[in-house]
Each structure stands twice: as structure tokens, then as C-alpha cells.
């Protein structure tokens, strides 16, 4: 299981940028040395305008791969269904700060289930809003696009948000272990800067699946990240 002390980044390719209808077969060809995690974007057509898949699909997919699952819940009131995802024993379950009135209770529930607890923050939400919740998190996801779709351009202001968050976490007792994840518009051109800013888990949709060979694209992204 990857940890924050491993060298380099953890790449988490987002399968919504691929063909979901053939993923059960395709997933077996993904090289676990390049695909550290599989990023699963759960969208409900309410918290975000797009609709993807739920726990049933993820359960079926899990039967075909040993790559740890990185579940990103873009759903309203995740407290109503989070248990369905926890049952699947993923690597992490990430909820959105903006999606619930009870983020703290939810993060505690996720942790008690033995799953890493992630908290995501949209570009329009002041970073300070989540500072008091960081001690309940194993991972903070800094969104670098408005959530909902793959293939959107990276918002450059995210770099400063990652830097400020890393600085805040490193200044707190135990905070150095909290992982920062970045999601949205990551490419071969900007991956080194997000890594240098302090992102350790990097999501990539279009940059992995938009080219011909996902394994090759994933290895190239990981290589480019080390130049930061
Ligand atoms: C955006 C999703 C992302 C998206 C990333 O709402 O959370 O995970 O699939 O795709 P790219 O890397 O193409 O922006
Ligand atoms: Zn995502």
C-alpha cells in the first residue's frame, strides 16, 4: 500500500476520461507501476451537473483489479450513501466540503471504517474554510477545476492554494502526514509544478486516456512530475 513516505508522486488516473463500458476488461491491462491508484469520480447530477456511476459499478470493477481505489464523491449529502462505498474497502473515500453540513462526523465515520478520509475543496471555496477540519483528514483534495467534467483547463491559482495548504499542514502537529491531492486539468506541462507546490497524489483523466496508450502516458506523467 502506498504511503506518504514513498518517493515521487502517486498517480491516480481518472477512468471517466476512458470508456466505462469496457473498463472491466481494460483495467487488467493497466500497469500498477504507473497506475498507483484508480480515481473513481462518482457524480450524482445534483452536486455536479454530470452523472456517472455508483457503488454497484465500482464493486463490479473491483473484481477485475488489485489497483487500490481512490473514490471521489461528488454527490449531495454523502452521509446518505457513504457506507455503500466504505463496504468496498477502497484506499480512500473523499467527500466535498461543500456537499454536506456534517463534514466532521463523516470524516470520522470514514476513518473508523479503516479507510483514508479525504476532504475536497472547490476552487471557489476559501481554503481557510477547511483548516479546522484538517486534523480529521488523511488527505485534502484541492480541486484545480470546478468539478463535473474531465478535460477542463487547469486553474493556475491552484498552485498557490496547494503551497498555502502544505505550509499550513506542515506547521501543525501530525500535519506533515496529511496528503495533498490535486484534481483537474493536469498535464505533462503542469505536473512538475503541482508536485513542487506540495501535491503528492495527482489525478489525471484526459492526460492519461486522451492519448493512444494509457500506460505510456501514465509513465510519462510520473517521470515529468519528478522534474519539479
Ligand atoms: C472533475 C473530476 C476529475 C476529472 C479529471 O470533476 O473530479 O477527476 O475526471 O480529468 P482531467 O484530468 O481531464 O481534468
Ligand atoms: Zn475527481
PDB file of C-alpha atoms and ligand atoms in Angstrom:
ATOM      1  CA  UNK A   1       0.000   0.000   0.000  1.00  0.00           C
ATOM      2  CA  UNK A   2       1.471   3.389  -0.997  1.00  0.00           C
ATOM      3  CA  UNK A   3       2.209   5.789   1.842  1.00  0.00           C
ATOM      4  CA  UNK A   4       3.203   9.424   2.159  1.00  0.00           C
ATOM      5  CA  UNK A   5       6.835   8.415   2.713  1.00  0.00           C
ATOM      6  CA  UNK A   6       7.264   6.814  -0.730  1.00  0.00           C
ATOM      7  CA  UNK A   7       9.352   8.831  -3.163  1.00  0.00           C
ATOM      8  CA  UNK A   8       7.683  10.699  -6.052  1.00  0.00           C
ATOM      9  CA  UNK A   9       4.001  11.219  -6.624  1.00  0.00           C
ATOM     10  CA  UNK A  10       1.135   8.768  -6.592  1.00  0.00           C
ATOM     11  CA  UNK A  11      -0.667   8.921  -9.932  1.00  0.00           C
ATOM     12  CA  UNK A  12      -4.412   8.367  -9.831  1.00  0.00           C
ATOM     13  CA  UNK A  13      -5.807   8.103 -13.376  1.00  0.00           C
ATOM     14  CA  UNK A  14      -9.480   9.040 -13.594  1.00  0.00           C
ATOM     15  CA  UNK A  15     -11.434   6.419 -15.532  1.00  0.00           C
ATOM     16  CA  UNK A  16     -14.285   8.773 -16.542  1.00  0.00           C
ATOM     17  CA  UNK A  17     -11.961  10.002 -19.286  1.00  0.00           C
ATOM     18  CA  UNK A  18     -11.956   6.441 -20.681  1.00  0.00           C
ATOM     19  CA  UNK A  19     -14.638   4.059 -21.984  1.00  0.00           C
ATOM     20  CA  UNK A  20     -16.607   2.992 -18.906  1.00  0.00           C
ATOM     21  CA  UNK A  21     -18.484   0.291 -20.820  1.00  0.00           C
ATOM     22  CA  UNK A  22     -15.313  -1.764 -21.436  1.00  0.00           C
ATOM     23  CA  UNK A  23     -13.450  -0.889 -18.228  1.00  0.00           C
ATOM     24  CA  UNK A  24     -13.896  -4.385 -16.699  1.00  0.00           C
ATOM     25  CA  UNK A  25     -11.651  -5.751 -19.458  1.00  0.00           C
ATOM     26  CA  UNK A  26      -9.437  -2.671 -19.951  1.00  0.00           C
ATOM     27  CA  UNK A  27      -8.457  -2.410 -16.288  1.00  0.00           C
ATOM     28  CA  UNK A  28      -6.460  -5.641 -16.356  1.00  0.00           C
ATOM     29  CA  UNK A  29      -4.025  -4.030 -18.845  1.00  0.00           C
ATOM     30  CA  UNK A  30      -3.220  -1.079 -16.580  1.00  0.00           C
ATOM     31  CA  UNK A  31       0.328  -1.329 -15.215  1.00  0.00           C
ATOM     32  CA  UNK A  32       0.250  -0.996 -11.406  1.00  0.00           C
ATOM     33  CA  UNK A  33       3.707   0.623 -11.520  1.00  0.00           C
ATOM     34  CA  UNK A  34       2.195   3.587 -13.397  1.00  0.00           C
ATOM     35  CA  UNK A  35      -1.372   3.375 -12.072  1.00  0.00           C
ATOM     36  CA  UNK A  36      -0.706   3.776  -8.342  1.00  0.00           C
ATOM     37  CA  UNK A  37      -4.428   4.265  -7.747  1.00  0.00           C
ATOM     38  CA  UNK A  38      -7.642   4.235  -9.783  1.00  0.00           C
ATOM     39  CA  UNK A  39      -9.567   7.502  -9.409  1.00  0.00           C
ATOM     40  CA  UNK A  40     -13.324   6.946  -9.427  1.00  0.00           C
ATOM     41  CA  UNK A  41     -15.429  10.076  -9.952  1.00  0.00           C
ATOM     42  CA  UNK A  42     -18.889   9.483  -8.510  1.00  0.00           C
ATOM     43  CA  UNK A  43     -21.271  12.210  -9.767  1.00  0.00           C
ATOM     44  CA  UNK A  44     -24.957  12.482  -8.922  1.00  0.00           C
ATOM     45  CA  UNK A  45     -26.344  15.054 -11.382  1.00  0.00           C
ATOM     46  CA  UNK A  46     -27.148  17.278  -8.385  1.00  0.00           C
ATOM     47  CA  UNK A  47     -23.959  18.361  -6.590  1.00  0.00           C
ATOM     48  CA  UNK A  48     -22.446  18.490 -10.075  1.00  0.00           C
ATOM     49  CA  UNK A  49     -24.331  18.619 -13.392  1.00  0.00           C
ATOM     50  CA  UNK A  50     -22.912  15.318 -14.634  1.00  0.00           C
ATOM     51  CA  UNK A  51     -23.931  11.757 -13.694  1.00  0.00           C
ATOM     52  CA  UNK A  52     -21.519   8.804 -13.716  1.00  0.00           C
ATOM     53  CA  UNK A  53     -21.718   5.623 -11.633  1.00  0.00           C
ATOM     54  CA  UNK A  54     -22.274   4.400  -8.089  1.00  0.00           C
ATOM     55  CA  UNK A  55     -21.220   1.619  -5.722  1.00  0.00           C
ATOM     56  CA  UNK A  56     -22.605  -1.194  -7.922  1.00  0.00           C
ATOM     57  CA  UNK A  57     -20.313  -0.302 -10.809  1.00  0.00           C
ATOM     58  CA  UNK A  58     -17.303   0.127  -8.508  1.00  0.00           C
ATOM     59  CA  UNK A  59     -17.974  -3.253  -6.895  1.00  0.00           C
ATOM     60  CA  UNK A  60     -18.023  -4.957 -10.318  1.00  0.00           C
ATOM     61  CA  UNK A  61     -14.835  -3.174 -11.355  1.00  0.00           C
ATOM     62  CA  UNK A  62     -13.013  -4.089  -8.147  1.00  0.00           C
ATOM     63  CA  UNK A  63     -13.403  -7.772  -9.029  1.00  0.00           C
ATOM     64  CA  UNK A  64     -11.119  -7.188 -12.042  1.00  0.00           C
ATOM     65  CA  UNK A  65      -8.220  -5.271 -10.461  1.00  0.00           C
ATOM     66  CA  UNK A  66      -5.894  -5.113  -7.469  1.00  0.00           C
ATOM     67  CA  UNK A  67      -5.107  -1.411  -8.019  1.00  0.00           C
ATOM     68  CA  UNK A  68      -6.238   0.477  -4.882  1.00  0.00           C
ATOM     69  CA  UNK A  69      -9.418   2.504  -5.406  1.00  0.00           C
ATOM     70  CA  UNK A  70      -9.484   6.267  -4.867  1.00  0.00           C
ATOM     71  CA  UNK A  71     -13.176   7.202  -4.553  1.00  0.00           C
ATOM     72  CA  UNK A  72     -14.086  10.865  -5.150  1.00  0.00           C
ATOM     73  CA  UNK A  73     -17.701  11.519  -4.131  1.00  0.00           C
ATOM     74  CA  UNK A  74     -19.211  14.498  -5.961  1.00  0.00           C
ATOM     75  CA  UNK A  75     -22.646  13.881  -4.518  1.00  0.00           C
ATOM     76  CA  UNK A  76     -25.018  15.915  -2.365  1.00  0.00           C
ATOM     77  CA  UNK A  77     -25.346  14.707   1.272  1.00  0.00           C
ATOM     78  CA  UNK A  78     -22.798  11.873   1.058  1.00  0.00           C
ATOM     79  CA  UNK A  79     -23.791  10.807   4.600  1.00  0.00           C
ATOM     80  CA  UNK A  80     -26.829   9.101   2.986  1.00  0.00           C
ATOM     81  CA  UNK A  81     -24.771   6.596   0.992  1.00  0.00           C
ATOM     82  CA  UNK A  82     -21.132   6.665   2.155  1.00  0.00           C
ATOM     83  CA  UNK A  83     -21.430   3.236   3.803  1.00  0.00           C
ATOM     84  CA  UNK A  84     -22.011   1.618   0.401  1.00  0.00           C
ATOM     85  CA  UNK A  85     -18.565   2.858  -0.663  1.00  0.00           C
ATOM     86  CA  UNK A  86     -16.838   2.011   2.617  1.00  0.00           C
ATOM     87  CA  UNK A  87     -18.011  -1.607   2.269  1.00  0.00           C
ATOM     88  CA  UNK A  88     -15.792  -1.850  -0.822  1.00  0.00           C
ATOM     89  CA  UNK A  89     -12.666  -1.180   1.284  1.00  0.00           C
ATOM     90  CA  UNK A  90     -11.185   1.457  -1.040  1.00  0.00           C
ATOM     91  CA  UNK A  91      -7.811   3.149  -0.484  1.00  0.00           C
ATOM     92  CA  UNK A  92      -9.567   6.459   0.215  1.00  0.00           C
ATOM     93  CA  UNK A  93     -13.045   7.979   0.232  1.00  0.00           C
ATOM     94  CA  UNK A  94     -13.110  11.724  -0.431  1.00  0.00           C
ATOM     95  CA  UNK A  95     -16.149  13.882   0.286  1.00  0.00           C
ATOM     96  CA  UNK A  96     -16.675  17.505  -0.674  1.00  0.00           C
ATOM     97  CA  UNK A  97     -16.675  20.212   1.974  1.00  0.00           C
ATOM     98  CA  UNK A  98     -19.480  21.917   0.005  1.00  0.00           C
ATOM     99  CA  UNK A  99     -21.716  18.822  -0.167  1.00  0.00           C
ATOM    100  CA  UNK A 100     -22.628  18.285   3.480  1.00  0.00           C
ATOM    101  CA  UNK A 101     -23.479  20.092   6.702  1.00  0.00           C
ATOM    102  CA  UNK A 102     -21.638  17.417   8.683  1.00  0.00           C
ATOM    103  CA  UNK A 103     -18.153  17.006   7.208  1.00  0.00           C
ATOM    104  CA  UNK A 104     -16.516  16.309  10.559  1.00  0.00           C
ATOM    105  CA  UNK A 105     -18.882  13.474  11.532  1.00  0.00           C
ATOM    106  CA  UNK A 106     -18.486  11.951   8.078  1.00  0.00           C
ATOM    107  CA  UNK A 107     -14.688  12.091   8.090  1.00  0.00           C
ATOM    108  CA  UNK A 108     -14.689  10.375  11.488  1.00  0.00           C
ATOM    109  CA  UNK A 109     -17.021   7.673  10.180  1.00  0.00           C
ATOM    110  CA  UNK A 110     -14.756   7.042   7.175  1.00  0.00           C
ATOM    111  CA  UNK A 111     -11.675   6.759   9.399  1.00  0.00           C
ATOM    112  CA  UNK A 112     -13.417   4.433  11.850  1.00  0.00           C
ATOM    113  CA  UNK A 113     -14.076   2.113   8.908  1.00  0.00           C
ATOM    114  CA  UNK A 114     -10.326   1.795   8.363  1.00  0.00           C
ATOM    115  CA  UNK A 115     -10.415   3.805   5.119  1.00  0.00           C
ATOM    116  CA  UNK A 116      -8.410   7.001   4.489  1.00  0.00           C
ATOM    117  CA  UNK A 117     -10.647  10.036   4.912  1.00  0.00           C
ATOM    118  CA  UNK A 118     -10.377  12.682   2.184  1.00  0.00           C
ATOM    119  CA  UNK A 119     -11.871  16.173   2.113  1.00  0.00           C
ATOM    120  CA  UNK A 120     -12.164  18.046  -1.163  1.00  0.00           C
ATOM    121  CA  UNK A 121     -12.381  21.790  -1.619  1.00  0.00           C
ATOM    122  CA  UNK A 122     -13.715  23.550  -4.740  1.00  0.00           C
ATOM    123  CA  UNK A 123     -11.798  26.442  -6.351  1.00  0.00           C
ATOM    124  CA  UNK A 124     -14.416  28.984  -5.157  1.00  0.00           C
ATOM    125  CA  UNK A 125     -14.233  27.889  -1.512  1.00  0.00           C
ATOM    126  CA  UNK A 126     -11.713  29.816   0.617  1.00  0.00           C
ATOM    127  CA  UNK A 127      -9.022  27.365   1.665  1.00  0.00           C
ATOM    128  CA  UNK A 128      -9.285  28.578   5.267  1.00  0.00           C
ATOM    129  CA  UNK A 129     -12.802  27.088   5.464  1.00  0.00           C
ATOM    130  CA  UNK A 130     -11.336  23.611   5.806  1.00  0.00           C
ATOM    131  CA  UNK A 131      -8.376  24.384   8.086  1.00  0.00           C
ATOM    132  CA  UNK A 132     -10.226  23.356  11.252  1.00  0.00           C
ATOM    133  CA  UNK A 133     -11.141  20.021   9.648  1.00  0.00           C
ATOM    134  CA  UNK A 134      -7.638  19.022   8.599  1.00  0.00           C
ATOM    135  CA  UNK A 135      -6.954  17.036  11.772  1.00  0.00           C
ATOM    136  CA  UNK A 136      -9.834  14.722  10.768  1.00  0.00           C
ATOM    137  CA  UNK A 137      -8.375  14.103   7.288  1.00  0.00           C
ATOM    138  CA  UNK A 138      -5.756  11.791   5.838  1.00  0.00           C
ATOM    139  CA  UNK A 139      -5.947  13.618   2.520  1.00  0.00           C
ATOM    140  CA  UNK A 140      -7.082  17.043   1.315  1.00  0.00           C
ATOM    141  CA  UNK A 141      -8.113  17.301  -2.342  1.00  0.00           C
ATOM    142  CA  UNK A 142      -7.503  20.722  -3.883  1.00  0.00           C
ATOM    143  CA  UNK A 143      -9.755  20.920  -6.951  1.00  0.00           C
ATOM    144  CA  UNK A 144      -7.991  22.678  -9.806  1.00  0.00           C
ATOM    145  CA  UNK A 145     -11.177  22.918 -11.917  1.00  0.00           C
ATOM    146  CA  UNK A 146     -14.852  23.215 -10.995  1.00  0.00           C
ATOM    147  CA  UNK A 147     -15.871  19.569 -10.574  1.00  0.00           C
ATOM    148  CA  UNK A 148     -18.167  17.793 -13.020  1.00  0.00           C
ATOM    149  CA  UNK A 149     -16.254  17.054 -16.217  1.00  0.00           C
ATOM    150  CA  UNK A 150     -12.882  15.828 -17.381  1.00  0.00           C
ATOM    151  CA  UNK A 151     -10.833  17.731 -19.947  1.00  0.00           C
ATOM    152  CA  UNK A 152     -11.180  21.211 -18.407  1.00  0.00           C
ATOM    153  CA  UNK A 153      -8.191  23.601 -18.240  1.00  0.00           C
ATOM    154  CA  UNK A 154      -6.116  23.741 -15.046  1.00  0.00           C
ATOM    155  CA  UNK A 155      -6.752  26.847 -12.905  1.00  0.00           C
ATOM    156  CA  UNK A 156      -3.299  28.384 -12.198  1.00  0.00           C
ATOM    157  CA  UNK A 157      -4.436  29.860  -8.842  1.00  0.00           C
ATOM    158  CA  UNK A 158      -4.496  26.251  -7.572  1.00  0.00           C
ATOM    159  CA  UNK A 159      -0.699  26.265  -7.305  1.00  0.00           C
ATOM    160  CA  UNK A 160      -0.737  28.895  -4.602  1.00  0.00           C
ATOM    161  CA  UNK A 161      -3.581  27.101  -2.808  1.00  0.00           C
ATOM    162  CA  UNK A 162      -1.539  23.869  -2.740  1.00  0.00           C
ATOM    163  CA  UNK A 163       1.511  25.755  -1.402  1.00  0.00           C
ATOM    164  CA  UNK A 164      -0.502  27.509   1.323  1.00  0.00           C
ATOM    165  CA  UNK A 165      -2.176  24.282   2.363  1.00  0.00           C
ATOM    166  CA  UNK A 166       1.148  22.409   2.529  1.00  0.00           C
ATOM    167  CA  UNK A 167       2.598  25.171   4.660  1.00  0.00           C
ATOM    168  CA  UNK A 168      -0.406  25.123   6.979  1.00  0.00           C
ATOM    169  CA  UNK A 169      -0.327  21.316   7.333  1.00  0.00           C
ATOM    170  CA  UNK A 170       3.429  21.188   7.933  1.00  0.00           C
ATOM    171  CA  UNK A 171       3.057  23.734  10.721  1.00  0.00           C
ATOM    172  CA  UNK A 172       0.593  21.572  12.672  1.00  0.00           C
ATOM    173  CA  UNK A 173       1.479  18.666  14.934  1.00  0.00           C
ATOM    174  CA  UNK A 174       0.997  15.496  12.874  1.00  0.00           C
ATOM    175  CA  UNK A 175       0.027  17.542   9.799  1.00  0.00           C
ATOM    176  CA  UNK A 176       3.078  16.542   7.761  1.00  0.00           C
ATOM    177  CA  UNK A 177       1.480  13.115   7.203  1.00  0.00           C
ATOM    178  CA  UNK A 178      -1.634  14.590   5.582  1.00  0.00           C
ATOM    179  CA  UNK A 179      -1.534  14.056   1.825  1.00  0.00           C
ATOM    180  CA  UNK A 180      -2.481  16.764  -0.666  1.00  0.00           C
ATOM    181  CA  UNK A 181      -4.235  15.601  -3.797  1.00  0.00           C
ATOM    182  CA  UNK A 182      -4.841  17.735  -6.892  1.00  0.00           C
ATOM    183  CA  UNK A 183      -7.555  17.041  -9.468  1.00  0.00           C
ATOM    184  CA  UNK A 184      -8.408  18.769 -12.736  1.00  0.00           C
ATOM    185  CA  UNK A 185      -6.530  19.740 -15.889  1.00  0.00           C
ATOM    186  CA  UNK A 186      -3.274  18.011 -15.005  1.00  0.00           C
ATOM    187  CA  UNK A 187      -0.947  17.544 -17.982  1.00  0.00           C
ATOM    188  CA  UNK A 188       2.656  16.790 -18.808  1.00  0.00           C
ATOM    189  CA  UNK A 189       3.219  20.576 -18.796  1.00  0.00           C
ATOM    190  CA  UNK A 190       1.988  21.359 -15.264  1.00  0.00           C
ATOM    191  CA  UNK A 191       2.520  18.148 -13.284  1.00  0.00           C
ATOM    192  CA  UNK A 192       6.014  19.162 -12.143  1.00  0.00           C
ATOM    193  CA  UNK A 193       4.719  22.453 -10.723  1.00  0.00           C
ATOM    194  CA  UNK A 194       1.875  20.837  -8.769  1.00  0.00           C
ATOM    195  CA  UNK A 195       4.313  18.279  -7.358  1.00  0.00           C
ATOM    196  CA  UNK A 196       6.789  21.030  -6.423  1.00  0.00           C
ATOM    197  CA  UNK A 197       3.967  23.000  -4.762  1.00  0.00           C
ATOM    198  CA  UNK A 198       3.294  20.025  -2.469  1.00  0.00           C
ATOM    199  CA  UNK A 199       0.764  17.766  -4.190  1.00  0.00           C
ATOM    200  CA  UNK A 200       1.572  14.123  -3.557  1.00  0.00           C
ATOM    201  CA  UNK A 201      -1.425  12.396  -5.136  1.00  0.00           C
ATOM    202  CA  UNK A 202      -2.137  13.591  -8.659  1.00  0.00           C
ATOM    203  CA  UNK A 203      -5.319  12.803 -10.587  1.00  0.00           C
ATOM    204  CA  UNK A 204      -5.199  12.755 -14.376  1.00  0.00           C
ATOM    205  CA  UNK A 205      -8.064  11.983 -16.747  1.00  0.00           C
ATOM    206  CA  UNK A 206      -7.541  13.350 -20.202  1.00  0.00           C
ATOM    207  CA  UNK A 207      -3.737  13.292 -19.906  1.00  0.00           C
ATOM    208  CA  UNK A 208      -3.788   9.502 -19.397  1.00  0.00           C
ATOM    209  CA  UNK A 209      -6.723   8.366 -21.524  1.00  0.00           C
ATOM    210  CA  UNK A 210      -6.786  11.063 -24.212  1.00  0.00           C
ATOM    211  CA  UNK A 211      -3.710   9.669 -25.975  1.00  0.00           C
ATOM    212  CA  UNK A 212      -3.279   6.221 -27.531  1.00  0.00           C
ATOM    213  CA  UNK A 213      -1.579   4.254 -24.766  1.00  0.00           C
ATOM    214  CA  UNK A 214      -2.709   4.866 -21.153  1.00  0.00           C
ATOM    215  CA  UNK A 215       0.265   3.031 -19.565  1.00  0.00           C
ATOM    216  CA  UNK A 216       2.775   5.014 -21.579  1.00  0.00           C
ATOM    217  CA  UNK A 217       1.011   8.318 -20.850  1.00  0.00           C
ATOM    218  CA  UNK A 218       0.904   7.468 -17.122  1.00  0.00           C
ATOM    219  CA  UNK A 219       4.636   6.626 -17.018  1.00  0.00           C
ATOM    220  CA  UNK A 220       5.456   9.860 -18.835  1.00  0.00           C
ATOM    221  CA  UNK A 221       3.406  11.891 -16.365  1.00  0.00           C
ATOM    222  CA  UNK A 222       5.184  10.258 -13.413  1.00  0.00           C
ATOM    223  CA  UNK A 223       8.544  10.936 -14.999  1.00  0.00           C
ATOM    224  CA  UNK A 224       7.642  14.574 -15.724  1.00  0.00           C
ATOM    225  CA  UNK A 225       6.497  15.060 -12.102  1.00  0.00           C
ATOM    226  CA  UNK A 226       9.997  14.351 -10.845  1.00  0.00           C
ATOM    227  CA  UNK A 227      11.411  17.297 -12.741  1.00  0.00           C
ATOM    228  CA  UNK A 228       9.688  19.665 -10.294  1.00  0.00           C
TER     229      UNK A 228
HETATM  230  C1  LIG B   1     -13.536  16.538 -12.370  1.00  0.00           C
HETATM  231  C2  LIG B   1     -13.143  15.166 -11.872  1.00  0.00           C
HETATM  232  C3  LIG B   1     -11.770  14.826 -12.294  1.00  0.00           C
HETATM  233  C4  LIG B   1     -11.586  14.638 -13.785  1.00  0.00           C
HETATM  234  C5  LIG B   1     -10.139  14.801 -14.114  1.00  0.00           C
HETATM  235  O1  LIG B   1     -14.783  16.833 -11.873  1.00  0.00           O
HETATM  236  O2  LIG B   1     -13.185  15.126 -10.448  1.00  0.00           O
HETATM  237  O3  LIG B   1     -11.292  13.691 -11.591  1.00  0.00           O
HETATM  238  O4  LIG B   1     -12.018  13.388 -14.236  1.00  0.00           O
HETATM  239  O5  LIG B   1      -9.988  14.807 -15.508  1.00  0.00           O
HETATM  240  P1  LIG B   1      -8.910  15.770 -16.216  1.00  0.00           P
HETATM  241  O6  LIG B   1      -7.569  15.349 -15.712  1.00  0.00           O
HETATM  242  O7  LIG B   1      -9.120  15.503 -17.672  1.00  0.00           O
HETATM  243  O8  LIG B   1      -9.260  17.185 -15.826  1.00  0.00           O
HETATM  244 ZN1  LIG B   2     -12.044  13.511  -9.354  1.00  0.00          ZN
END
